XYZ file of N, CA, C and O in Angstrom:
636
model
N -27.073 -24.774 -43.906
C -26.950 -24.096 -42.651
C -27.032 -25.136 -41.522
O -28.015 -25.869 -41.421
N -25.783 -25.208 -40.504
C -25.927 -25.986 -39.612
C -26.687 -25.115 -38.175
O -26.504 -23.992 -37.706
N -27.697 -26.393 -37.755
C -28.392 -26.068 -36.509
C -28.163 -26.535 -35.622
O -28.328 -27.738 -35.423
N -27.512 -25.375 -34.452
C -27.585 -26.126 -33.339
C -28.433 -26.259 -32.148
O -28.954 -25.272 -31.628
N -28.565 -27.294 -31.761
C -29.064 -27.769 -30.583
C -29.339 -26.814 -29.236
O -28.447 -26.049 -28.870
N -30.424 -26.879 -28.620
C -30.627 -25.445 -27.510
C -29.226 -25.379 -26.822
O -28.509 -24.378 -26.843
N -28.756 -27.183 -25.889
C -28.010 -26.938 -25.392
C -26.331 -26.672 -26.203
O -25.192 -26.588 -25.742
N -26.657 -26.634 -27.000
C -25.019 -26.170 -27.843
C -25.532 -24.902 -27.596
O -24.850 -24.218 -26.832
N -26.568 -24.393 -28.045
C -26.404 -22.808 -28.131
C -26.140 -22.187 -26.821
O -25.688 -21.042 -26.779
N -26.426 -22.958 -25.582
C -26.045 -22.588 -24.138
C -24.847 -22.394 -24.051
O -24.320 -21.426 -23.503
N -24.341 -23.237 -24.547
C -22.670 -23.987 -24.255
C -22.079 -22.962 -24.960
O -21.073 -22.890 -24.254
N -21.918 -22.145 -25.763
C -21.472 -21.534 -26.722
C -21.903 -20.156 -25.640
O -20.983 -19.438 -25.247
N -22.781 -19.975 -25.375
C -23.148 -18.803 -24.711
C -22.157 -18.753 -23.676
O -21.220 -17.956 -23.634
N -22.448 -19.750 -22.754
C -21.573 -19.834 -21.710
C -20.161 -19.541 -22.265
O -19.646 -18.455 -22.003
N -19.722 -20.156 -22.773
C -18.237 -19.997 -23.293
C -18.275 -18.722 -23.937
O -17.265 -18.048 -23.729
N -18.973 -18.301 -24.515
C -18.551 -16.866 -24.656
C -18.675 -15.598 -23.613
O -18.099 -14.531 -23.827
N -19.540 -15.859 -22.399
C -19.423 -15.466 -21.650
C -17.994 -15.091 -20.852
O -17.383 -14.039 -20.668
N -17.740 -16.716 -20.410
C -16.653 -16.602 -19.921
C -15.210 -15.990 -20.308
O -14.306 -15.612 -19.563
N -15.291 -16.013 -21.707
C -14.319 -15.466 -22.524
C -13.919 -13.908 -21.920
O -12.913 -13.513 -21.330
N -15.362 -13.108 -22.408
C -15.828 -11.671 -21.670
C -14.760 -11.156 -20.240
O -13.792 -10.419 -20.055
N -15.816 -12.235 -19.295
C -15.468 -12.035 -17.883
C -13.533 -12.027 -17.495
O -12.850 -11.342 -16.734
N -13.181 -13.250 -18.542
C -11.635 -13.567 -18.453
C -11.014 -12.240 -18.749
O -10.281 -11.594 -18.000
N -11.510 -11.858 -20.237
C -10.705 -10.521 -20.854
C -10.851 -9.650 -19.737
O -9.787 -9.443 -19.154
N -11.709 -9.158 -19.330
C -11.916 -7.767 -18.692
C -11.386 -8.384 -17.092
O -11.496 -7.504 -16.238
N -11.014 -9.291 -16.720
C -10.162 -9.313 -15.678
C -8.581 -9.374 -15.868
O -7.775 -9.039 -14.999
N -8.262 -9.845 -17.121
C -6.916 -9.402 -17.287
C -6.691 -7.718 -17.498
O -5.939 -6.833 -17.089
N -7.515 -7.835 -18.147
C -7.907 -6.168 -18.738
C -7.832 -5.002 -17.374
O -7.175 -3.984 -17.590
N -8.589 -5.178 -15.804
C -8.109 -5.044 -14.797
C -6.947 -4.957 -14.517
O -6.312 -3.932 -14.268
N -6.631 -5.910 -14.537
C -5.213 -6.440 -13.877
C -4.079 -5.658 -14.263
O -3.275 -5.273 -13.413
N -3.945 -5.379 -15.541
C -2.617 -4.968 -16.745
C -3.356 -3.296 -16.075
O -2.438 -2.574 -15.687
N -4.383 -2.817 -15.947
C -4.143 -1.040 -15.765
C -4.473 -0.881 -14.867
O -4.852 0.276 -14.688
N -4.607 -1.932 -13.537
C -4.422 -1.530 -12.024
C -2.949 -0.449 -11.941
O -1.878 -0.859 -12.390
N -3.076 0.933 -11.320
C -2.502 1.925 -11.418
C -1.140 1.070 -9.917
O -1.177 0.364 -8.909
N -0.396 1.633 -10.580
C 1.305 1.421 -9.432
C 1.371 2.560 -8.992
O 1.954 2.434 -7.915
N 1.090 3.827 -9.180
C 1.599 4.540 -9.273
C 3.299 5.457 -8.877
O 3.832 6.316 -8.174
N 3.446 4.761 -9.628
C 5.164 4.521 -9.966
C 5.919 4.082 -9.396
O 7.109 4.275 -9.645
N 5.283 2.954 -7.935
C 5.628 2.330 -7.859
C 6.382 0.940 -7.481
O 5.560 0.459 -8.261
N 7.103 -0.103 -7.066
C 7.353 -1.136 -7.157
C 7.135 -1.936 -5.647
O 7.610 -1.486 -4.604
N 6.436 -3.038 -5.712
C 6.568 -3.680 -4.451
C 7.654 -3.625 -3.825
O 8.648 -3.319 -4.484
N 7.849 -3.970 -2.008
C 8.841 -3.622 -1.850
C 9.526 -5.180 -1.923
O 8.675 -6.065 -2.009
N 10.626 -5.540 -1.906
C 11.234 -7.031 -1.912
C 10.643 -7.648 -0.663
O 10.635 -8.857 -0.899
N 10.255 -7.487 0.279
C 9.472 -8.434 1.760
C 8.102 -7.753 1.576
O 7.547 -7.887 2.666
N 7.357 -7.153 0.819
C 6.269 -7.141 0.810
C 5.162 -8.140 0.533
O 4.098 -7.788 0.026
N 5.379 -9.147 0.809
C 4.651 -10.534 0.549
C 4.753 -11.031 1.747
O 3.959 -11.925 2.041
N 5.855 -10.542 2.857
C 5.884 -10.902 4.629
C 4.684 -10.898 5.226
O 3.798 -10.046 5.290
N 4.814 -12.180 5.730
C 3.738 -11.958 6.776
C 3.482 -11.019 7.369
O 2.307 -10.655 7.399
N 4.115 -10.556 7.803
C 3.660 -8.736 8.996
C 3.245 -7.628 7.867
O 3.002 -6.473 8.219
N 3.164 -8.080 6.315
C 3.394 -6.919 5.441
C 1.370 -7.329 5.375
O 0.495 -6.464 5.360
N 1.157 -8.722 5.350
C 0.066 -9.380 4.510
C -1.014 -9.203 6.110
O -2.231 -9.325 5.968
N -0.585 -8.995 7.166
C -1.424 -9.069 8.237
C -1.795 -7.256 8.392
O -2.904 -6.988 8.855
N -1.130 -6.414 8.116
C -1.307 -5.237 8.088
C -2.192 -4.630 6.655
O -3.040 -3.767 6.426
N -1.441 -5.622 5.916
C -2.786 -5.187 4.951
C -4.006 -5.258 4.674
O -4.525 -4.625 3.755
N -4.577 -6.002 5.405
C -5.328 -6.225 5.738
C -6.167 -5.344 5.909
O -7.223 -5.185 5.297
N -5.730 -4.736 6.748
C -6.360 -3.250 7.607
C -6.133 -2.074 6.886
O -6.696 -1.012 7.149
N -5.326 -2.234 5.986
C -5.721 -1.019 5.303
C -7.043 -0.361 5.005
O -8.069 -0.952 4.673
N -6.887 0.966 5.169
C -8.013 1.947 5.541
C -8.224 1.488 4.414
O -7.386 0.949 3.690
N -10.033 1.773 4.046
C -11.232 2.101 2.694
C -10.701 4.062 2.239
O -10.497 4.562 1.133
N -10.626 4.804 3.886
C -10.667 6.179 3.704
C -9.528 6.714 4.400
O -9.218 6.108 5.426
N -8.796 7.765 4.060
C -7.505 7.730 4.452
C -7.184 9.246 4.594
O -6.595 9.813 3.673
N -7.566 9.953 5.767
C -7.812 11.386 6.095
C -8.705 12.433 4.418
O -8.477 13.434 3.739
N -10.128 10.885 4.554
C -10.875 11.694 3.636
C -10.615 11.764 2.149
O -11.039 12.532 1.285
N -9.439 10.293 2.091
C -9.517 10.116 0.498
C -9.623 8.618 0.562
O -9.232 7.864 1.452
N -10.306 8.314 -0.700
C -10.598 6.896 -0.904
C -9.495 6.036 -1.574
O -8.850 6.463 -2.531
N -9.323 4.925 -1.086
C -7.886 4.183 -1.326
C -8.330 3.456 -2.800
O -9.393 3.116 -3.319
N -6.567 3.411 -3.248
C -7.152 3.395 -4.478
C -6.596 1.890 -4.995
O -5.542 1.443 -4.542
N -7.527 1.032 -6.140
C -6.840 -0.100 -6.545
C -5.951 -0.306 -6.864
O -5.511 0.193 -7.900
N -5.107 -1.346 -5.936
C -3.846 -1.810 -6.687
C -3.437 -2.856 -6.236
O -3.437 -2.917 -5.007
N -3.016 -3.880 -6.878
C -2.859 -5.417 -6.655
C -1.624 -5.468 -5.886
O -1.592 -6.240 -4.928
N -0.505 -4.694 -6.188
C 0.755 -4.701 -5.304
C 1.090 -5.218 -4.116
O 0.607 -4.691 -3.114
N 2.058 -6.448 -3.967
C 1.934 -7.124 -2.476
C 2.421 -6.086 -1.350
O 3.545 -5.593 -1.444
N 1.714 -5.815 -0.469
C 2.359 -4.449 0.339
C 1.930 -3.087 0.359
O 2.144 -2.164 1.145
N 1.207 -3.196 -0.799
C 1.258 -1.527 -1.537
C -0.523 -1.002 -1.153
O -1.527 -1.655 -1.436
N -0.492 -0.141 -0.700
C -2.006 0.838 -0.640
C -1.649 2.316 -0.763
O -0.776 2.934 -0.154
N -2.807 2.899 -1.994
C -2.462 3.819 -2.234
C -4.115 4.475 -2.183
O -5.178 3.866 -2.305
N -3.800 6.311 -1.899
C -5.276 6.641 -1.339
C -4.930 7.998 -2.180
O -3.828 8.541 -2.245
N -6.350 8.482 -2.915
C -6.577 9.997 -3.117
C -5.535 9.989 -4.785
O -4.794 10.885 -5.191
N -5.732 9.153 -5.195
C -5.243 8.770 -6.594
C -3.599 9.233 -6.745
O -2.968 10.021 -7.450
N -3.343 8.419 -5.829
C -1.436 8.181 -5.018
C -0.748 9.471 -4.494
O 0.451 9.740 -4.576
N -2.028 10.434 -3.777
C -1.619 11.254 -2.845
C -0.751 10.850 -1.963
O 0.293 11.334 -1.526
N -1.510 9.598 -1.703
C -0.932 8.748 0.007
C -0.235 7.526 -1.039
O -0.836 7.064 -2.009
N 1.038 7.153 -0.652
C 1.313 5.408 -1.025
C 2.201 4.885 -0.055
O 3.368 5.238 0.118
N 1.461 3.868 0.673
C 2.032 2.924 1.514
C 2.749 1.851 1.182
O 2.276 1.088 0.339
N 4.081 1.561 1.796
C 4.821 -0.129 0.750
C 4.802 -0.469 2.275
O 4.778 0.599 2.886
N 4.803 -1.279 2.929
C 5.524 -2.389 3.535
C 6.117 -3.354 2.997
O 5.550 -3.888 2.044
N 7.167 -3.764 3.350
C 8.398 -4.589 3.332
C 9.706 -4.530 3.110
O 10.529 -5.362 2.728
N 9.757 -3.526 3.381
C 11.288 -2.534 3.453
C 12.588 -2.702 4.686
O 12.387 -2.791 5.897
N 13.878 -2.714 4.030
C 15.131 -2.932 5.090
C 14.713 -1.885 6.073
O 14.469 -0.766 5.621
N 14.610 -2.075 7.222
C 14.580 -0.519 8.143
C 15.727 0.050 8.351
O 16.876 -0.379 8.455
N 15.190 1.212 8.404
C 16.861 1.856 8.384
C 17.622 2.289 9.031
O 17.299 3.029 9.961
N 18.468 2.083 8.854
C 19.935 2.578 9.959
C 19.876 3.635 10.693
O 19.202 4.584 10.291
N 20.776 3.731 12.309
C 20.532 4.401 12.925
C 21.083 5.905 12.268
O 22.201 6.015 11.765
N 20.259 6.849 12.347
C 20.614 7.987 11.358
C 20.559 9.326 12.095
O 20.076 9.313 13.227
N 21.073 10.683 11.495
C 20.529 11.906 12.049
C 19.478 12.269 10.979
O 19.540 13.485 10.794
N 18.508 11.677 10.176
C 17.763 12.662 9.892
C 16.324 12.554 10.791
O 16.125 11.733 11.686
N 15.646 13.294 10.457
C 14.711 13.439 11.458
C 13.652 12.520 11.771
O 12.973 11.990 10.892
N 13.518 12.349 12.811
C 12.673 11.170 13.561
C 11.370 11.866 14.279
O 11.638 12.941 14.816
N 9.935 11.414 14.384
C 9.026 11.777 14.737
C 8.669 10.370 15.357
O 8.817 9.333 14.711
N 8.059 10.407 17.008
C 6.919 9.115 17.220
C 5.182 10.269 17.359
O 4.656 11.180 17.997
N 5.001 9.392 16.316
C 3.463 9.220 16.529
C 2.749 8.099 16.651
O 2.661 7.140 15.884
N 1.927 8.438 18.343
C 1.298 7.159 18.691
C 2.119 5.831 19.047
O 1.651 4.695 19.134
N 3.399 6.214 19.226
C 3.840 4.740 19.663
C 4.970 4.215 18.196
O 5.649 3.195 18.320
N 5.021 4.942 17.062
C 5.572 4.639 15.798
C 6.848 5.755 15.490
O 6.985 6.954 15.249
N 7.218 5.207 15.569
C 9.114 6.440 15.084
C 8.872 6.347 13.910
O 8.664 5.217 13.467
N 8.812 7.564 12.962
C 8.875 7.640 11.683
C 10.459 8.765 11.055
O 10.661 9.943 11.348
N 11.134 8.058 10.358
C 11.720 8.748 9.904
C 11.726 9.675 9.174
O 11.177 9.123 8.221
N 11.977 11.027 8.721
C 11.491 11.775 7.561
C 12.739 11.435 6.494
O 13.407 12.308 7.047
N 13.446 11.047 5.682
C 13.650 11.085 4.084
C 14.405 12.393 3.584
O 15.044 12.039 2.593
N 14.595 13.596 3.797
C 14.847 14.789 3.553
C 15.515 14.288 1.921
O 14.845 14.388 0.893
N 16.558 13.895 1.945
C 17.157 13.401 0.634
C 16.530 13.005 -0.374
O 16.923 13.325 -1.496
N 15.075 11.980 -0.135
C 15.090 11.159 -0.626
C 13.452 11.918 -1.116
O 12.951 11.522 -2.168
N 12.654 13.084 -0.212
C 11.975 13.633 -0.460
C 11.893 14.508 -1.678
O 12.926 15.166 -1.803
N 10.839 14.772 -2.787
C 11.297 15.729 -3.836
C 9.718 15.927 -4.455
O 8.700 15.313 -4.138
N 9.891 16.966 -5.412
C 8.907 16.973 -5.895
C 7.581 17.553 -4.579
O 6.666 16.820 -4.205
N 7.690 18.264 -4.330
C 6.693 18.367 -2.640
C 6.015 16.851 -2.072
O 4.996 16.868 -1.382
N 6.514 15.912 -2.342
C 6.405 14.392 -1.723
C 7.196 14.552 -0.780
O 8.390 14.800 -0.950
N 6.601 14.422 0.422
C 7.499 13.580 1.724
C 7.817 12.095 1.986
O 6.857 11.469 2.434
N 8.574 11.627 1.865
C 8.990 10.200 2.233
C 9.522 10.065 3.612
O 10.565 10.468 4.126
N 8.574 9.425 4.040
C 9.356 8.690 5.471
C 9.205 6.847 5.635
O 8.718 5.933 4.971
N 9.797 6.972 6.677
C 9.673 5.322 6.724
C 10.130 5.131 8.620
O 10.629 5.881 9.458
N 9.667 3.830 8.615
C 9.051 3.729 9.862
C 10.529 2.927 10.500
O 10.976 1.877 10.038
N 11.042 3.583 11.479
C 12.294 3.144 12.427
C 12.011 1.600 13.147
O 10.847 1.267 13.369
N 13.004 0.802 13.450
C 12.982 0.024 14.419
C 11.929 -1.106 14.394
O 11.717 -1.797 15.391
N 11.146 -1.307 12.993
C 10.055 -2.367 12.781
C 10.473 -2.746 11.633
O 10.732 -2.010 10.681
N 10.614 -4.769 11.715
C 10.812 -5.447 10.807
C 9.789 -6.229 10.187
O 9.288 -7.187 10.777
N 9.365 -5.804 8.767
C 10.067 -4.910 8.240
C 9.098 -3.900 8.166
O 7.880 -3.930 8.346
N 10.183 -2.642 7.745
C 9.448 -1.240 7.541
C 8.735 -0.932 6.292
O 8.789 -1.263 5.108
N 8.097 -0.218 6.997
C 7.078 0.426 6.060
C 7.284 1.776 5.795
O 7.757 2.604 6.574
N 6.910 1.951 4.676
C 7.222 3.525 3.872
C 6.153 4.122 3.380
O 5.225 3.481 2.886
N 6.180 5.732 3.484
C 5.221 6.161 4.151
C 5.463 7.512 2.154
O 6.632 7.819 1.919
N 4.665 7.908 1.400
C 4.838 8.863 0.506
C 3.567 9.835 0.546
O 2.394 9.597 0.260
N 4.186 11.012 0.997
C 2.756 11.421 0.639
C 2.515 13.072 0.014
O 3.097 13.929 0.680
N 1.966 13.421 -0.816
C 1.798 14.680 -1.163
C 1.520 15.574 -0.466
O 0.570 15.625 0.315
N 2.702 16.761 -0.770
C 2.671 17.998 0.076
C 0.891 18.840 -0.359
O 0.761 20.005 0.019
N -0.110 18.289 -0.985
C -0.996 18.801 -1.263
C -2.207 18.208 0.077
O -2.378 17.104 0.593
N -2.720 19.254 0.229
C -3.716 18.270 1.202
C -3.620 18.884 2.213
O -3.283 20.041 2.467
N -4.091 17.638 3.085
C -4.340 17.635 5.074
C -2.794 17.941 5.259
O -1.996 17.865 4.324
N -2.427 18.314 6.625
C -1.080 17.774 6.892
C -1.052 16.840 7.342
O -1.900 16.128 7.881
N 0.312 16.730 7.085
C 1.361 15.463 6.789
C 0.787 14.954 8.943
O 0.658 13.742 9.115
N 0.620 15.542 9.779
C 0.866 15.021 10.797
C -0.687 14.397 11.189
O -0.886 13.919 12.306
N -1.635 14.448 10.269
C -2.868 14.254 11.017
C -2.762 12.700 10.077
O -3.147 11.652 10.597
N -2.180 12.735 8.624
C -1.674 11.206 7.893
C -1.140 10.222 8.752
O -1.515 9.062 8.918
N 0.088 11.049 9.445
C 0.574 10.142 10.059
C 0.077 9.553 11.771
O 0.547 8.709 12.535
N -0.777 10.241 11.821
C -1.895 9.455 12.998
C -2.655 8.819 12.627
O -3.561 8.542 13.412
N -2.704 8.147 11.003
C -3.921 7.456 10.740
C -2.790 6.187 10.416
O -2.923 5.051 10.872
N -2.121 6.444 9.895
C -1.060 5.886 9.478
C -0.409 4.813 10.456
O -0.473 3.587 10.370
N 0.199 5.557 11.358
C 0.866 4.790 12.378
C -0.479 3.924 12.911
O -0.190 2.746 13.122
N -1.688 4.214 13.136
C -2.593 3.154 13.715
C -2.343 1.870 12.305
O -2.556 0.673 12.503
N -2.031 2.234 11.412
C -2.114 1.199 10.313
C -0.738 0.005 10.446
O -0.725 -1.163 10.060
N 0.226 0.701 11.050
C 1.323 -0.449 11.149
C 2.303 -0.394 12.264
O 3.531 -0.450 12.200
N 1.268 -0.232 13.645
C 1.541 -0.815 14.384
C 1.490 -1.817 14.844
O 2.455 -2.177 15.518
N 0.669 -2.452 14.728
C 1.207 -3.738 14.592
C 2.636 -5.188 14.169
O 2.826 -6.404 14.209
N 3.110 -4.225 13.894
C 4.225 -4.634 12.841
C 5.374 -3.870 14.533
O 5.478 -2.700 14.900
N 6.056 -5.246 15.186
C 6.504 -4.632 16.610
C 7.809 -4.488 16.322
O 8.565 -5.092 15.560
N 8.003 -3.190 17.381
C 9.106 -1.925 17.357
C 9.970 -3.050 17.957
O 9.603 -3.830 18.835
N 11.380 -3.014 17.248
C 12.776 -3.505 18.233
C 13.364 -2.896 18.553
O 13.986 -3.238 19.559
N 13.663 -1.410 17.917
C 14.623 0.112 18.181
C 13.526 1.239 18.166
O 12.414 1.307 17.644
N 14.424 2.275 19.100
C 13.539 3.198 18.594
C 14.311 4.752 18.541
O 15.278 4.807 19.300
N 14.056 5.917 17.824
C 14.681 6.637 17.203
C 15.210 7.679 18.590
O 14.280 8.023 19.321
N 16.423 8.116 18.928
C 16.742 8.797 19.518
C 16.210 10.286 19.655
O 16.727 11.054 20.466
């Protein structure tokens, strides 16, 4: 039977420690929830990474939920999901709302499932807005909301 030494048996500890800590942070990582889904292509922008910042902890009373996604905050277990870094979009007829200083487009098309999709007019780049027809309304979100990416400055704004 080989004996080892206190400090081997440290060393071995340690290293198996670390082993632990490694797994269960990949282990994190791989079932951080998307919920369905994908960064946006400029969500790694600066204006995407300075706004995220500020993303709310609480988000008309739901708690935001983990997710590594560059851009991405999601609240109330992806009631709410925020992307920044999105093409903004073209001047359009579907419907336009400012709240607080923020033109939000509504999505009608692109809305389904009682999810509203909008996305934010005239700011490069835009941010997109998903949120379940379950809940608060949609207009008291989007006053928490628009304080979240304004920052991100208007060049157009929705007729």
């Amino acid at each position: 039977m080989v004996r080892l030494s206190r400090r081997s048996r440290v060393a071995v500890g340690v290293a198996a420690a670390g082993i632990v800590v490694a797994g269960a942070m990949v282990l994190c990582e791989v079932n951080a929830p998307t919920f369905g889904v994908e960064p946006a292509a400029k969500g790694g922008a600066p204006e995407c990474t300075r706004i995220a910042k500020e993303y709310p902890d609480r988000l008309n009373g739901q708690e935001r939920d983990h997710t590594d996604l560059p851009g991405v905050a999601a609240w109330g277990g992806g009631a709410v999901v925020l992307r920044c870094g999105l093409t903004p979009p073209r001047p359009t007829t579907d419907a336009c709302v400012n709240v607080d200083d923020v033109d939000w487009v509504l999505r009608e098309a692109k809305s389904q499932d009682g999810r509203k999709l909008l996305i934010t007019y005239g700011r490069h780049p835009a941010v997109e807005a998903t949120i379940s027809g379950q809940g608060s309304g949609i207009d008291t979100l989007l006053v928490e909301l628009s304080k979240t990416v304004k920052p991100i400055r208007q060049h157009e704004h929705c007729l």
